[in-house]
XYZ file of N, CA and C in Angstrom:
291
model
N -36.737 -37.563 23.699
C -37.033 -38.848 23.083
C -36.247 -39.936 23.820
N -36.908 -41.011 24.170
C -36.248 -42.141 24.828
C -35.469 -42.944 23.799
N -34.389 -43.508 24.241
C -33.610 -44.353 23.339
C -33.660 -45.798 23.812
N -33.466 -46.679 22.883
C -33.393 -48.106 23.183
C -31.925 -48.500 23.145
N -31.382 -48.822 24.295
C -29.974 -49.197 24.330
C -29.769 -50.621 23.853
N -30.719 -51.480 24.171
C -30.601 -52.869 23.726
C -31.990 -53.417 23.430
N -32.003 -54.341 22.474
C -33.257 -54.975 22.043
C -33.041 -56.481 22.123
N -34.006 -57.174 22.721
C -33.961 -58.622 22.782
C -34.894 -59.164 21.700
N -34.335 -59.950 20.781
C -35.121 -60.549 19.701
C -35.212 -62.041 19.956
N -36.401 -62.506 20.321
C -36.625 -63.929 20.565
C -37.140 -64.571 19.280
N -36.569 -65.715 18.910
C -36.931 -66.328 17.636
C -36.819 -67.837 17.706
N -37.570 -68.491 16.833
C -37.393 -69.933 16.641
C -36.795 -70.192 15.262
N -36.322 -69.133 14.615
C -35.644 -69.161 13.318
C -36.527 -69.671 12.181
N -37.838 -69.511 12.321
C -38.719 -69.859 11.219
C -38.844 -68.645 10.305
N -39.194 -68.910 9.050
C -39.288 -67.836 8.062
C -40.341 -66.799 8.461
N -41.318 -67.219 9.228
C -42.374 -66.295 9.661
C -41.823 -65.170 10.530
N -40.630 -65.335 11.070
C -40.027 -64.308 11.926
C -39.247 -63.261 11.141
N -39.150 -63.412 9.838
C -38.334 -62.491 9.037
C -38.784 -61.041 9.167
N -40.095 -60.802 9.157
C -40.591 -59.418 9.281
C -40.214 -58.820 10.632
N -40.342 -59.626 11.680
C -39.983 -59.146 13.019
C -38.482 -58.860 13.098
N -37.682 -59.702 12.461
C -36.238 -59.484 12.451
C -35.899 -58.195 11.705
N -36.563 -57.965 10.580
C -36.329 -56.726 9.815
C -36.729 -55.504 10.634
N -37.854 -55.584 11.343
C -38.286 -54.467 12.182
C -37.286 -54.231 13.310
N -36.788 -55.301 13.890
C -35.786 -55.180 14.947
C -34.525 -54.515 14.411
N -34.095 -54.919 13.233
C -32.902 -54.324 12.624
C -33.112 -52.841 12.355
N -34.302 -52.468 11.879
C -34.591 -51.042 11.629
C -34.541 -50.245 12.930
N -35.179 -50.784 13.983
C -35.161 -50.090 15.271
C -33.734 -49.963 15.804
N -32.968 -51.027 15.683
C -31.594 -50.996 16.172
C -30.772 -49.949 15.422
N -31.024 -49.819 14.138
C -30.313 -48.811 13.343
C -30.733 -47.405 13.759
N -32.032 -47.190 13.905
C -32.535 -45.866 14.280
C -32.007 -45.428 15.634
N -32.046 -46.336 16.611
C -31.658 -45.996 17.979
C -30.219 -46.363 18.315
N -29.488 -46.880 17.326
C -28.100 -47.302 17.556
C -28.044 -48.276 18.737
N -28.932 -49.271 18.689
C -29.086 -50.224 19.785
C -28.298 -51.496 19.542
N -28.017 -52.172 20.628
C -27.420 -53.504 20.563
C -28.568 -54.508 20.508
N -28.449 -55.513 19.642
C -29.483 -56.539 19.525
C -28.936 -57.852 20.070
N -29.699 -58.457 20.965
C -29.383 -59.797 21.468
C -30.443 -60.737 20.929
N -30.006 -61.896 20.452
C -30.930 -62.885 19.898
C -31.069 -64.026 20.894
N -32.306 -64.400 21.154
C -32.591 -65.489 22.087
C -33.327 -66.583 21.346
N -32.807 -67.802 21.479
C -33.458 -68.959 20.875
C -33.577 -70.019 21.957
N -34.799 -70.438 22.226
C -35.055 -71.451 23.245
C -35.645 -72.665 22.558
N -35.149 -73.823 22.953
C -35.657 -75.068 22.375
C -36.401 -75.845 23.446
N -37.297 -76.696 22.995
C -37.958 -77.597 23.927
C -36.917 -78.574 24.453
N -37.055 -78.995 25.694
C -36.076 -79.951 26.229
C -36.121 -81.271 25.452
N -34.960 -81.891 25.327
C -34.892 -83.200 24.675
C -35.404 -84.267 25.631
N -36.004 -85.293 25.065
C -36.422 -86.422 25.895
C -35.187 -87.222 26.304
N -35.320 -88.039 27.344
C -34.178 -88.849 27.803
C -33.681 -89.773 26.698
N -34.592 -90.292 25.879
C -34.193 -91.179 24.789
C -33.338 -90.462 23.756
N -33.712 -89.234 23.424
C -32.942 -88.458 22.449
C -31.559 -88.147 23.007
N -31.496 -87.773 24.283
C -30.205 -87.459 24.900
C -29.319 -88.699 24.915
N -29.895 -89.850 25.237
C -29.114 -91.088 25.254
C -28.574 -91.409 23.865
N -29.401 -91.213 22.814
C -28.941 -91.456 21.438
C -27.821 -90.489 21.064
N -27.990 -89.222 21.421
C -26.965 -88.227 21.109
C -25.657 -88.562 21.817
N -25.759 -88.981 23.072
C -24.571 -89.342 23.840
C -23.858 -90.532 23.194
N -24.636 -91.519 22.752
C -24.052 -92.706 22.120
C -23.402 -92.350 20.787
N -24.056 -91.490 19.985
C -23.478 -91.065 18.712
C -22.171 -90.308 18.935
N -22.139 -89.495 19.974
C -20.916 -88.761 20.286
C -19.801 -89.727 20.680
N -20.118 -90.693 21.529
C -19.112 -91.686 21.921
C -18.574 -92.418 20.701
N -19.476 -92.825 19.800
C -19.047 -93.554 18.599
C -18.168 -92.682 17.715
N -18.537 -91.421 17.578
C -17.737 -90.537 16.716
C -16.348 -90.297 17.307
N -16.244 -90.337 18.640
C -14.939 -90.140 19.272
C -14.064 -91.383 19.151
N -14.685 -92.536 18.909
C -13.923 -93.772 18.767
C -13.299 -93.921 17.380
N -13.832 -93.192 16.410
C -13.310 -93.267 15.039
C -11.984 -92.520 14.996
N -10.912 -93.190 14.553
C -9.614 -92.498 14.521
C -9.640 -91.317 13.556
N -8.951 -90.284 13.941
C -8.873 -89.095 13.097
C -8.029 -89.401 11.862
N -8.371 -88.753 10.753
C -7.588 -88.913 9.531
C -6.246 -88.209 9.707
N -5.203 -88.755 9.115
C -3.908 -88.066 9.179
C -4.015 -86.676 8.548
N -3.255 -85.769 9.069
C -3.270 -84.393 8.577
C -3.000 -84.333 7.083
N -2.174 -85.248 6.594
C -1.819 -85.237 5.173
C -3.037 -85.444 4.276
N -4.098 -86.064 4.802
C -5.304 -86.258 3.994
C -6.140 -84.976 3.911
N -5.894 -84.032 4.820
C -6.646 -82.773 4.832
C -5.856 -81.616 4.239
N -4.558 -81.814 4.054
C -3.686 -80.703 3.717
C -2.801 -81.083 2.540
N -2.831 -80.294 1.506
C -1.977 -80.515 0.332
C -0.737 -79.635 0.469
N 0.412 -80.218 0.809
C 1.603 -79.398 1.032
C 2.025 -78.606 -0.198
N 1.689 -79.084 -1.392
C 2.065 -78.344 -2.603
C 1.243 -77.077 -2.768
N 0.091 -77.034 -2.096
C -0.776 -75.864 -2.191
C -0.761 -75.043 -0.910
N 0.218 -75.277 -0.048
C 0.278 -74.557 1.221
C 0.543 -73.076 0.959
N 0.149 -72.214 1.885
C 0.432 -70.781 1.707
C 1.922 -70.510 1.524
N 2.762 -71.260 2.246
C 4.208 -71.062 2.120
C 4.676 -71.399 0.709
N 4.176 -72.507 0.150
C 4.553 -72.883 -1.215
C 4.002 -71.897 -2.237
N 2.787 -71.426 -2.021
C 2.208 -70.448 -2.941
C 3.034 -69.170 -2.941
N 3.461 -68.739 -1.746
C 4.289 -67.542 -1.645
C 5.639 -67.763 -2.327
N 6.217 -68.958 -2.115
C 7.496 -69.290 -2.757
C 7.355 -69.234 -4.265
N 6.255 -69.799 -4.806
C 6.036 -69.792 -6.261
C 5.886 -68.363 -6.782
N 5.176 -67.516 -6.042
C 5.016 -66.121 -6.466
C 6.360 -65.405 -6.438
N 7.156 -65.700 -5.411
C 8.472 -65.084 -5.308
C 9.351 -65.511 -6.485
N 9.332 -66.814 -6.814
C 10.120 -67.306 -7.944
C 9.664 -66.664 -9.248
N 8.344 -66.539 -9.431
C 7.826 -65.911 -10.647
C 8.259 -64.449 -10.710
N 8.255 -63.764 -9.568
C 8.683 -62.374 -9.515
C 10.168 -62.264 -9.853
N 10.967 -63.181 -9.310
C 12.402 -63.174 -9.594
C 12.665 -63.389 -11.085
N 11.929 -64.324 -11.707
C 12.071 -64.553 -13.150
C 11.697 -63.305 -13.928
N 10.614 -62.647 -13.495
C 10.163 -61.435 -14.174
C 11.249 -60.352 -14.091
N 11.851 -60.198 -12.925
C 12.925 -59.215 -12.739
C 14.111 -59.580 -13.626
N 14.461 -60.879 -13.663
C 15.584 -61.325 -14.505
C 15.312 -61.040 -15.968
N 14.073 -61.244 -16.422
C 13.712 -60.964 -17.814
C 13.804 -59.480 -18.126
N 13.493 -58.639 -17.160
C 13.577 -57.190 -17.368
C 15.025 -56.744 -17.538
N 15.935 -57.436 -16.882
C 17.349 -57.061 -16.929
C 18.000 -57.450 -18.244
N 17.387 -58.385 -18.968
C 17.996 -58.846 -20.238
C 17.863 -57.837 -21.325
C-alpha cells in the first residue's frame, strides 16, 4: 500500500471548503501525513496598495500608549503570587494557633 507523506490543501477559506478540509484531515490521520495549507489571493491593485501603505504610515505616526495603560501592576503575576504566598502564610499561622 502506498502512503501519503504530505498533503497539500489549497483553500480560499470559504465554508464550501469544509468538506474537503475534513476529507484531508481524515486522509492525513489514516496515512499519518503532514498537511500543508496553501492560500493564494488575487493581487491587490496599485490603488489598494497605496491606501494600505498610507494607513500603515498613519498608524506608525500615532504615539504608543504608555505601558501603564496596558498593564495593571496590582494584578501582575508577581503580585498575584505574593498575595497567594501571604494567604498561605496566614493559613499556616492559623494552623499553629
